[in-house]
Short mmCIF file of N, CA and C in Angstrom, two decimals:
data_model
loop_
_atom_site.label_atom_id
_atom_site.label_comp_id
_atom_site.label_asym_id
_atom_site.label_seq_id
_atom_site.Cartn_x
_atom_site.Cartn_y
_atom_site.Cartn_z
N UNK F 1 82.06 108.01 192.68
CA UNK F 1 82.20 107.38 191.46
C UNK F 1 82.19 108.38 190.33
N UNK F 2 83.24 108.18 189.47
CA UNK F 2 83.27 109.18 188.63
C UNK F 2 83.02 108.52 186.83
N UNK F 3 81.97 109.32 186.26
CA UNK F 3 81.96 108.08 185.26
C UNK F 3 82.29 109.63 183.86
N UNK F 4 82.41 108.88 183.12
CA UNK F 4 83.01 109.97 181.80
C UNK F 4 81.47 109.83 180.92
N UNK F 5 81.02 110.63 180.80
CA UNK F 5 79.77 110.98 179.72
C UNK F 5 79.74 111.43 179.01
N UNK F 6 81.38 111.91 178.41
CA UNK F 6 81.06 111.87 177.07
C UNK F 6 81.31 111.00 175.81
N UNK F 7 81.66 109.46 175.99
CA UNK F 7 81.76 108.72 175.51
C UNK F 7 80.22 108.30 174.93
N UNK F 8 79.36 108.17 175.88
CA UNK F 8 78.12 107.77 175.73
C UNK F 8 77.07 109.06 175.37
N UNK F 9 77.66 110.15 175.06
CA UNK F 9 76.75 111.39 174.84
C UNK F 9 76.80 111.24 173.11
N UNK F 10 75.97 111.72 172.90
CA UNK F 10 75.87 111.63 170.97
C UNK F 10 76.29 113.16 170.83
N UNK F 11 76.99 113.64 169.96
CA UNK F 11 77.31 114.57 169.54
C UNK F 11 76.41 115.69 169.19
N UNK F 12 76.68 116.97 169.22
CA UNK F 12 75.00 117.92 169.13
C UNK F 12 75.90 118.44 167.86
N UNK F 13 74.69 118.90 167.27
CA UNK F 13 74.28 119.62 166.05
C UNK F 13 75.82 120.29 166.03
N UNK F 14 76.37 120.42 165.09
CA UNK F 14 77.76 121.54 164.96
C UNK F 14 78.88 121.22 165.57
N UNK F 15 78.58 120.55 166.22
CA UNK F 15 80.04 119.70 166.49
C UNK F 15 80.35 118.88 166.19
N UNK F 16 81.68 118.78 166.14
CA UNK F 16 82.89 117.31 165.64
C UNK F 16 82.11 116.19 165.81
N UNK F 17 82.22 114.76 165.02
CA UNK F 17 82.47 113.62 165.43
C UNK F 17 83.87 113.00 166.36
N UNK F 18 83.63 112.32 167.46
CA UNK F 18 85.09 111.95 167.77
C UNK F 18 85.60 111.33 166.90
N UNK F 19 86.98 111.28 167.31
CA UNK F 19 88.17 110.94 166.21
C UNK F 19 87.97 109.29 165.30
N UNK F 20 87.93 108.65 165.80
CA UNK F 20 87.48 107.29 165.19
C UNK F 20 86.25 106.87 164.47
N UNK F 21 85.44 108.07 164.49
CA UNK F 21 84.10 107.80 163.82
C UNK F 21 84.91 108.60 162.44
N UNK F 22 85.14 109.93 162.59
CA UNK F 22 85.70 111.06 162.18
C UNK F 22 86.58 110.49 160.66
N UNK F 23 87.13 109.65 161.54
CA UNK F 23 88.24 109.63 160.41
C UNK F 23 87.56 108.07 159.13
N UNK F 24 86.76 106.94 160.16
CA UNK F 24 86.34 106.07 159.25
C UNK F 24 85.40 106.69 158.33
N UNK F 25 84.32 107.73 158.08
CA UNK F 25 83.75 108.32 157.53
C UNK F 25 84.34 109.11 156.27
N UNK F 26 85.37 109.67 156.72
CA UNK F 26 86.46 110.26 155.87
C UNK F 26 86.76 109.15 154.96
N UNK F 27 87.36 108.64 155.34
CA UNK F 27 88.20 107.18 154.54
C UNK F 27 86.97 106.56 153.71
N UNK F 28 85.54 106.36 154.12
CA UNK F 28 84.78 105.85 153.07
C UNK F 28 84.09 106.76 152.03
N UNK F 29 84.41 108.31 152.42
CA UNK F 29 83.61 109.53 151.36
C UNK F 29 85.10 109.37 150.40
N UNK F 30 86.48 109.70 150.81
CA UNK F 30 87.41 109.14 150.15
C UNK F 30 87.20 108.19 148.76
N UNK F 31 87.30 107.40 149.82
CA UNK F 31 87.19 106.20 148.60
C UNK F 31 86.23 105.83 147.70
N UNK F 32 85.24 106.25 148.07
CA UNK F 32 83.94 106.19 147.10
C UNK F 32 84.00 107.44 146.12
N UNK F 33 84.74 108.42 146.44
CA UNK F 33 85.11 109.36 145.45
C UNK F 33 86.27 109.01 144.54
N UNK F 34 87.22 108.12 144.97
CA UNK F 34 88.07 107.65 144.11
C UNK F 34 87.74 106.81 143.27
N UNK F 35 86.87 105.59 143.49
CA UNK F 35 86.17 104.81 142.99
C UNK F 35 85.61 105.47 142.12
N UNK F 36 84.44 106.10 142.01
CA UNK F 36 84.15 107.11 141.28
C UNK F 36 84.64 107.76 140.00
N UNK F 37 85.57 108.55 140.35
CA UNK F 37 86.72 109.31 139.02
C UNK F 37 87.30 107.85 138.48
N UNK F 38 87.95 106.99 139.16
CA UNK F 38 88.66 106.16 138.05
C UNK F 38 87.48 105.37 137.25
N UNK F 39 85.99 105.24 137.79
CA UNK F 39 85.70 104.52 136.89
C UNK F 39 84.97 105.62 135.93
N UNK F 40 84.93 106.82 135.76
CA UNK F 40 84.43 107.89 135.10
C UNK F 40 85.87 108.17 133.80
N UNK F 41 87.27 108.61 134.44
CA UNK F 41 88.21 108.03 133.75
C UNK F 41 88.39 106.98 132.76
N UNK F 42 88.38 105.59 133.60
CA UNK F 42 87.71 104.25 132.41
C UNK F 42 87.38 104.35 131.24
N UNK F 43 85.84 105.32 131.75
CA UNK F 43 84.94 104.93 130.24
C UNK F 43 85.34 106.24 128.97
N UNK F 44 85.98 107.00 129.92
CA UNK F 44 86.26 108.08 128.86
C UNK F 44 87.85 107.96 128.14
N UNK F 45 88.64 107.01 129.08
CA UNK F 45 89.85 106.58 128.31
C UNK F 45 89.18 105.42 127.22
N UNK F 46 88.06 104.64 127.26
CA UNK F 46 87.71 103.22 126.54
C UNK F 46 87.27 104.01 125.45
N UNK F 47 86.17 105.42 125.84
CA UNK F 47 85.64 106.10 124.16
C UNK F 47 86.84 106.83 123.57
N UNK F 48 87.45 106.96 124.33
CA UNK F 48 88.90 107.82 123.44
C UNK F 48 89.18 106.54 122.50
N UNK F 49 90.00 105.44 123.09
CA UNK F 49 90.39 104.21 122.22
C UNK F 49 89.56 103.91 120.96
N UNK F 50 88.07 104.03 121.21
CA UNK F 50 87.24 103.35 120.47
C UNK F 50 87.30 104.82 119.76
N UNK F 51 87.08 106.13 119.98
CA UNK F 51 87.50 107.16 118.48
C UNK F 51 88.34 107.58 117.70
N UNK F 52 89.85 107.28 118.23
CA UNK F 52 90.51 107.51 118.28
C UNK F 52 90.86 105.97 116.73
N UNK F 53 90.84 105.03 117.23
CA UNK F 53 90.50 103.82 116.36
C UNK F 53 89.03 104.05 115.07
N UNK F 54 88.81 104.89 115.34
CA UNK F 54 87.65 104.70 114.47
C UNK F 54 88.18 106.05 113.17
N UNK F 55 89.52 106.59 113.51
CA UNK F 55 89.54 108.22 113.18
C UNK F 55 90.45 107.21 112.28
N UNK F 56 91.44 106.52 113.00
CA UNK F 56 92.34 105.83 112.34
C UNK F 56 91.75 105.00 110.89
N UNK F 57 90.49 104.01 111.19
CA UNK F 57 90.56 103.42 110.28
C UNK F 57 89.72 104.42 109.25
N UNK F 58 89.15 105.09 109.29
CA UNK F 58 88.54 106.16 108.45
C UNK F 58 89.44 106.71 107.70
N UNK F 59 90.66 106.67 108.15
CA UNK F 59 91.82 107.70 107.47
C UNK F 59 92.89 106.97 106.51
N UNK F 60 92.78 105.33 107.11
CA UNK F 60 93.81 104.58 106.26
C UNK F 60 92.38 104.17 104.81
N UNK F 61 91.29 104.09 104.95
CA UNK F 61 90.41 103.94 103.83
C UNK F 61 90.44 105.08 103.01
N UNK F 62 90.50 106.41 103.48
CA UNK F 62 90.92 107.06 102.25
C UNK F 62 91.68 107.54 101.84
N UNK F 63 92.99 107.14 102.75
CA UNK F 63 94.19 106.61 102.26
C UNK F 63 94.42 105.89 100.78
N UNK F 64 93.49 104.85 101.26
CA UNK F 64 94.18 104.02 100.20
C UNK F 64 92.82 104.22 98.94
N UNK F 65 91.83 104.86 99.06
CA UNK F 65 90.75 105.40 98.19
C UNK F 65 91.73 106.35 97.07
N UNK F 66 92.55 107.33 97.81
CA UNK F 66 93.26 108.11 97.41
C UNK F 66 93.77 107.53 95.97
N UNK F 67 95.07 106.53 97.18
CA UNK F 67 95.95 105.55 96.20
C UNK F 67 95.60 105.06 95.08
N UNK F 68 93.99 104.61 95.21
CA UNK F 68 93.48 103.71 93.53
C UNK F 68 93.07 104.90 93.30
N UNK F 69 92.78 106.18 93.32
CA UNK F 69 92.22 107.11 92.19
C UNK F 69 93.54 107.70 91.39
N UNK F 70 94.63 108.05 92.49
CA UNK F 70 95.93 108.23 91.59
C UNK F 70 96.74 107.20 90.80
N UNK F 71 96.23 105.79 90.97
CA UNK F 71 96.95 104.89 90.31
C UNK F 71 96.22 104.63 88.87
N UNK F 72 95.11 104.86 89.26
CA UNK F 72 93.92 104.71 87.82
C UNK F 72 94.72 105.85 87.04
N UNK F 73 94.38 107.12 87.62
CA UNK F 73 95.11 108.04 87.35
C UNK F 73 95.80 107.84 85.85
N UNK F 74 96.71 107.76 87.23
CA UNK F 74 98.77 106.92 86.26
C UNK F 74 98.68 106.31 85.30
N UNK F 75 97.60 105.04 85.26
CA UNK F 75 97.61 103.99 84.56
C UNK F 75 96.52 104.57 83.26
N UNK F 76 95.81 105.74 83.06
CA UNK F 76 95.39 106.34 82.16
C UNK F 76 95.84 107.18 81.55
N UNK F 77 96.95 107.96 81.84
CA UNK F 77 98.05 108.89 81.52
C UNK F 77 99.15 108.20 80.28
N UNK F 78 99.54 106.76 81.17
CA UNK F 78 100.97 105.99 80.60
C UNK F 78 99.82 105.76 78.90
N UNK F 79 98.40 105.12 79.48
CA UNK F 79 98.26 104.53 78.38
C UNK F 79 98.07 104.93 76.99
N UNK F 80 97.64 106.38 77.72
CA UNK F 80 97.07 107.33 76.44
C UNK F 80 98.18 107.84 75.84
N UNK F 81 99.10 107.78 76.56
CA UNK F 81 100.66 109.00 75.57
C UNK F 81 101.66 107.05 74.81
N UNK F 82 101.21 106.25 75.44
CA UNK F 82 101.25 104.74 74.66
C UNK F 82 100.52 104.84 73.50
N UNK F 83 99.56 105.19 73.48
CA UNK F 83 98.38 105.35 72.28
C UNK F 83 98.58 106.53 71.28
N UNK F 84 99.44 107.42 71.59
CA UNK F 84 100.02 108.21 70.69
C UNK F 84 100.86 107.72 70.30
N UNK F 85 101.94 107.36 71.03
CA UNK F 85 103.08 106.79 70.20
C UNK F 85 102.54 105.79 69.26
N UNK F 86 101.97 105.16 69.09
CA UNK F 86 101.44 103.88 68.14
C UNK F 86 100.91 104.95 67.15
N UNK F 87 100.49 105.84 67.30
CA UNK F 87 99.44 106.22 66.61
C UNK F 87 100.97 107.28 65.55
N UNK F 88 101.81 107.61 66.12
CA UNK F 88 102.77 108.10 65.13
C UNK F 88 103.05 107.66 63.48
N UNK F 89 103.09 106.60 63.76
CA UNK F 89 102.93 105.93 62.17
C UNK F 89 101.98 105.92 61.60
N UNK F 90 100.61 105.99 62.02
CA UNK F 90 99.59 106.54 61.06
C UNK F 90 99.03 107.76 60.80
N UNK F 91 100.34 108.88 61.51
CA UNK F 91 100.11 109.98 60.92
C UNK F 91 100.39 110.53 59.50
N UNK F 92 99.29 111.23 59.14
CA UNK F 92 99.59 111.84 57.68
C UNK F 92 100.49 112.26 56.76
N UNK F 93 101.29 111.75 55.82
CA UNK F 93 102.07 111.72 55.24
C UNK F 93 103.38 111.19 55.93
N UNK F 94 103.41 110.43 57.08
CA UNK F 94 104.51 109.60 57.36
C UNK F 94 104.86 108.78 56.72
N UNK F 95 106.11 108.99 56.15
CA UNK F 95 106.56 107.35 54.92
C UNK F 95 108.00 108.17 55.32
N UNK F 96 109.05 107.14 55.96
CA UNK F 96 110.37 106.97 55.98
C UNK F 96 110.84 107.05 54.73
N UNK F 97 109.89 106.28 53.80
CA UNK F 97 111.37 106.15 52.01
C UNK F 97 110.99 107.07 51.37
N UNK F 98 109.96 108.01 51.56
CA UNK F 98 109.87 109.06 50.99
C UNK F 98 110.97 110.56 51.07
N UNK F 99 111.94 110.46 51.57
CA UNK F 99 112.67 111.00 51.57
C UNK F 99 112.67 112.45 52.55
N UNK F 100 111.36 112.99 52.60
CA UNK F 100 110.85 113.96 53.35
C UNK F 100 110.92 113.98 54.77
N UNK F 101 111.26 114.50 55.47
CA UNK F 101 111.54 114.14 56.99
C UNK F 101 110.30 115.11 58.26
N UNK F 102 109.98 116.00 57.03
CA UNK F 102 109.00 116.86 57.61
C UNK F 102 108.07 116.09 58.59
N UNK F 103 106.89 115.44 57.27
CA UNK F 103 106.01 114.85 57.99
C UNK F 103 106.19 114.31 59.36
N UNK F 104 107.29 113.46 59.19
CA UNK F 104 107.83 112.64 60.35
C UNK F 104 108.27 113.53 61.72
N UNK F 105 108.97 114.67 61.14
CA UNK F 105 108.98 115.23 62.26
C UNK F 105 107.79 116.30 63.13
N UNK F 106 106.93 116.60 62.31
CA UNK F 106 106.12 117.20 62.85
C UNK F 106 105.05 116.30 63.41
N UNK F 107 104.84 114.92 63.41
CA UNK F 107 104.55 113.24 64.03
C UNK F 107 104.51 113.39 65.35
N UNK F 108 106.13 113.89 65.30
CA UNK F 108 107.19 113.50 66.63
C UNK F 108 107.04 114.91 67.43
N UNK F 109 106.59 116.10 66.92
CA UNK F 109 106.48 117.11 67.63
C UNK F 109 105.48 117.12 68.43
N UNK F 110 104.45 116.69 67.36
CA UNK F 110 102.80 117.05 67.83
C UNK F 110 102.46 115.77 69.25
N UNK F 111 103.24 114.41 69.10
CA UNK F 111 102.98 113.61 70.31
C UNK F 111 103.87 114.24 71.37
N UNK F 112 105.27 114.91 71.18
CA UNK F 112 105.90 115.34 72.62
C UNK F 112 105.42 115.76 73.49
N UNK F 113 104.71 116.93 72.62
CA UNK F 113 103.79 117.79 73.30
C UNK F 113 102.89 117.67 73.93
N UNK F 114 102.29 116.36 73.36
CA UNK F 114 101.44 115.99 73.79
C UNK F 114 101.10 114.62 74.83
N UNK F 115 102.51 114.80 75.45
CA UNK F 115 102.72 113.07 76.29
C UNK F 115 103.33 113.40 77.57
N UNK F 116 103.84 112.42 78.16
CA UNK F 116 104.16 112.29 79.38
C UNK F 116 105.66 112.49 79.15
N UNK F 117 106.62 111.95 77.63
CA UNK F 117 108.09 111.67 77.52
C UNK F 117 108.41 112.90 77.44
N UNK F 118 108.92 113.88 78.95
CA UNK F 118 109.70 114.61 79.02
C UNK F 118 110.85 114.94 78.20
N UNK F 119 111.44 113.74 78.33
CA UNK F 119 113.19 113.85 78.16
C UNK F 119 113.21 113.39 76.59
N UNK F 120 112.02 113.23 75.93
CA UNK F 120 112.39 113.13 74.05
C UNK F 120 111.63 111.84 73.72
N UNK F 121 111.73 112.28 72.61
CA UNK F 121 111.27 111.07 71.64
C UNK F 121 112.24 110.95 70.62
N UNK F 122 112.69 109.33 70.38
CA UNK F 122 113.41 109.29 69.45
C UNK F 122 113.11 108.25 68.18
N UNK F 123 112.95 108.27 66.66
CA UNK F 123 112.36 107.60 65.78
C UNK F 123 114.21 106.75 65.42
N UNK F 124 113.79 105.72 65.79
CA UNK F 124 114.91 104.43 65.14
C UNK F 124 114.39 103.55 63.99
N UNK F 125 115.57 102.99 63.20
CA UNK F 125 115.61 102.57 62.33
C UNK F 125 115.32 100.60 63.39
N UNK F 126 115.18 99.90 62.57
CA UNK F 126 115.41 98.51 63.00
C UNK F 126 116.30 97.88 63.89
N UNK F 127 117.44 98.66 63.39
CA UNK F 127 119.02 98.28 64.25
C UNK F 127 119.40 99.63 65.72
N UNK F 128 118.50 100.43 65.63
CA UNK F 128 118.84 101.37 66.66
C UNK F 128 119.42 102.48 66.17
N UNK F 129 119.50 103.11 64.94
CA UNK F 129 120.29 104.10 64.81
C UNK F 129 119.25 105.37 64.48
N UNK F 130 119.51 106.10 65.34
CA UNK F 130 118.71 107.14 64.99
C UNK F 130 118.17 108.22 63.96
N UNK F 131 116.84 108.13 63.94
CA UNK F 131 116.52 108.87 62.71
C UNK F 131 115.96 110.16 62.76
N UNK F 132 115.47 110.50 64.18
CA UNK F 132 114.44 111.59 64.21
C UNK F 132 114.79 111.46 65.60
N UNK F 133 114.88 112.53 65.89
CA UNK F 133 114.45 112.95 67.60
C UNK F 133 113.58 114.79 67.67
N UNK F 134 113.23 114.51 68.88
CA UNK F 134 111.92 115.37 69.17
C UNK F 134 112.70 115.32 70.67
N UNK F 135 113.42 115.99 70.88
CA UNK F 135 113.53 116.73 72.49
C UNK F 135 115.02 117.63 72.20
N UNK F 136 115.32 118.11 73.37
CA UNK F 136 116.60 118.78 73.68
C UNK F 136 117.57 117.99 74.53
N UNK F 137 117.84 117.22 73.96
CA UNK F 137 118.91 116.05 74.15
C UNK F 137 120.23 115.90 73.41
N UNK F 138 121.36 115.49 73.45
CA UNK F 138 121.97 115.64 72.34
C UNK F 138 122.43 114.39 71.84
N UNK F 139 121.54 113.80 71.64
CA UNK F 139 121.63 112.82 70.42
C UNK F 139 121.48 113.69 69.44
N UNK F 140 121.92 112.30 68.27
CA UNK F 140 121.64 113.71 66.80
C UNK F 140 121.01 112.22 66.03
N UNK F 141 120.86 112.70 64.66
CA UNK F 141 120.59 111.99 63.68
C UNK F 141 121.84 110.85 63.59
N UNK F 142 121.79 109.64 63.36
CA UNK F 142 122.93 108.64 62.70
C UNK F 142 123.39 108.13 64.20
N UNK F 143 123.16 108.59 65.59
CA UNK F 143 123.72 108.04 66.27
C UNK F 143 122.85 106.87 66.41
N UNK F 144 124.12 105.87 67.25
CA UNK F 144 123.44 104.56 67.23
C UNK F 144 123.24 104.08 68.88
N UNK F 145 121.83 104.22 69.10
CA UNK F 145 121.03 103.90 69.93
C UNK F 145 120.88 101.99 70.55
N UNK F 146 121.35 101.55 69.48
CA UNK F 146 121.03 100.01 69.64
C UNK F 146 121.61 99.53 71.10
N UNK F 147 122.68 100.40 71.14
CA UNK F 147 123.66 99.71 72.19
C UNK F 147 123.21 99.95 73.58
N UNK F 148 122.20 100.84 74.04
CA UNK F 148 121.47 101.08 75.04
C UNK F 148 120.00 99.83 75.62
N UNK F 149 120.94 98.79 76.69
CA UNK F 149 119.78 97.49 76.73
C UNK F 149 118.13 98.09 76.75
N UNK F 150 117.88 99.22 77.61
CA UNK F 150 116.26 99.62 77.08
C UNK F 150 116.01 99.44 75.70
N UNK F 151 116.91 100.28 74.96
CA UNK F 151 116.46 100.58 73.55
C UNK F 151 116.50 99.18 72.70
N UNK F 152 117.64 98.25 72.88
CA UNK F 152 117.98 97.09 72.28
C UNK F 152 116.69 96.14 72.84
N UNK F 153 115.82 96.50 74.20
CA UNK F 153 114.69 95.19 74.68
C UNK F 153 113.50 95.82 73.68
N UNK F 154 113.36 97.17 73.86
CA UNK F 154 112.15 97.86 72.94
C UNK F 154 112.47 96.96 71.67
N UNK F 155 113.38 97.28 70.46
CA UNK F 155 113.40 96.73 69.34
C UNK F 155 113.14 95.11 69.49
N UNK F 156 113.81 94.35 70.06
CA UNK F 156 113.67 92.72 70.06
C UNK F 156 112.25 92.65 70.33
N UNK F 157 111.58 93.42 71.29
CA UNK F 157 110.59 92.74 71.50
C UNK F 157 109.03 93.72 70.72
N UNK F 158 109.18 94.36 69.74
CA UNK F 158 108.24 94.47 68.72
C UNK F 158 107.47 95.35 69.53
N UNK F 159 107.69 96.31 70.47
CA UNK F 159 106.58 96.89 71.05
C UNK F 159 107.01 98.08 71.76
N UNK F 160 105.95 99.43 72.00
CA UNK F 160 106.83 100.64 72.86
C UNK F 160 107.52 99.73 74.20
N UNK F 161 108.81 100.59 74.77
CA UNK F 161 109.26 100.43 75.85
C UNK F 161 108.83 101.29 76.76
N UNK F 162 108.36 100.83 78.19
CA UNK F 162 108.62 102.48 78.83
C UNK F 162 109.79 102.58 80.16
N UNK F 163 110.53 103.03 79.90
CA UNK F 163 111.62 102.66 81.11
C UNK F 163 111.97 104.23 81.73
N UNK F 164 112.93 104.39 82.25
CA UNK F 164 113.62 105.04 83.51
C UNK F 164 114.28 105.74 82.73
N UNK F 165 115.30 106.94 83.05
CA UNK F 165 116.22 107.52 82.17
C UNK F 165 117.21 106.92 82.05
N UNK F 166 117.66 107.30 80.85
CA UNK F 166 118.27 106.58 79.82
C UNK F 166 119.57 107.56 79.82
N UNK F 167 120.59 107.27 80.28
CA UNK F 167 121.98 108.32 80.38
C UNK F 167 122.38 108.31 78.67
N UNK F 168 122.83 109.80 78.63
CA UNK F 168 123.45 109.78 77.22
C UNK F 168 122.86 109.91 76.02
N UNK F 169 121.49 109.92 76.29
CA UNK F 169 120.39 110.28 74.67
C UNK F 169 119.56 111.57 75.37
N UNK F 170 119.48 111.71 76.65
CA UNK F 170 117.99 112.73 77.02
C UNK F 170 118.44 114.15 77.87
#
């Protein structure tokens, strides 16, 4: 009778497992290592999302922090070179029927300089015809401005305009 003993022998120290132990052992260190990394992966793709989102909204807030400090900005700039222009007529010795054009023009110098209106300043009569300009434009004196709808909404409606360029005066 011949019987096989090494089926029923346990393996010694340093040697192999047979093949079917061998390989199910494999397959569960495997997989428990895969298991593993993807759920290690997971949490470090979930904190990416969650900083990555957190970088974002940090960045559109001072974004738009930005936006209202330059719009305040803007809106303190327009108002103050607004506040000169008004303030032209109560400069010192300004009087149109006085015949003198000085005063008036040195009015019109001292706000250019001192404003946002690049492209000129121009002093009109009631009807639009020009009386004074303050830039390097070539309008002149006597031309008539009325016919320009900015300039014609400024006069109708009793108050500075502030518009866009104006072809043909600046």
């Amino acid at each position: 009778m011949s019987t096989d003993h090494t089926a029923a022998r346990p393996t010694e120290p340093g040697r192999r497992a047979s093949g079917a132990v061998s390989q199910s052992l494999l397959w569960r260190v495997m997989t428990l290592v895969a298991v593993g990394m993807a759920g290690v992966l997971a949490a470090f793709g979930v904190a990416s999302l969650l900083a990555v989102n957190e970088s974002r909204d940090h960045t559109l807030d001072e974004r738009r922090s930005l936006a209202r400090a330059a719009a305040h900005h803007v809106d303190y700039v327009v108002r103050q070179s607004l506040a000169s222009l008004d303030s032209i007529a109560m400069s010192q010795g300004f009087d149109l029927a006085d015949g003198d054009p000085l005063p008036e023009q040195q009015a019109l110098r001292r706000t250019y300089l001192g404003s946002i209106f690049s492209r000129g300043l121009y002093l009109t009569d009631a009807q639009g015809h020009l009386l004074l300009t303050e830039s390097a434009g070539p309008a002149r004196a006597g031309d008539d401005l009325g016919t320009i709808p900015t300039i014609t909404a400024a006069l109708t409606a009793d108050r500075p305009n502030v518009s866009g360029l104006v072809p043909g005066i600046g």
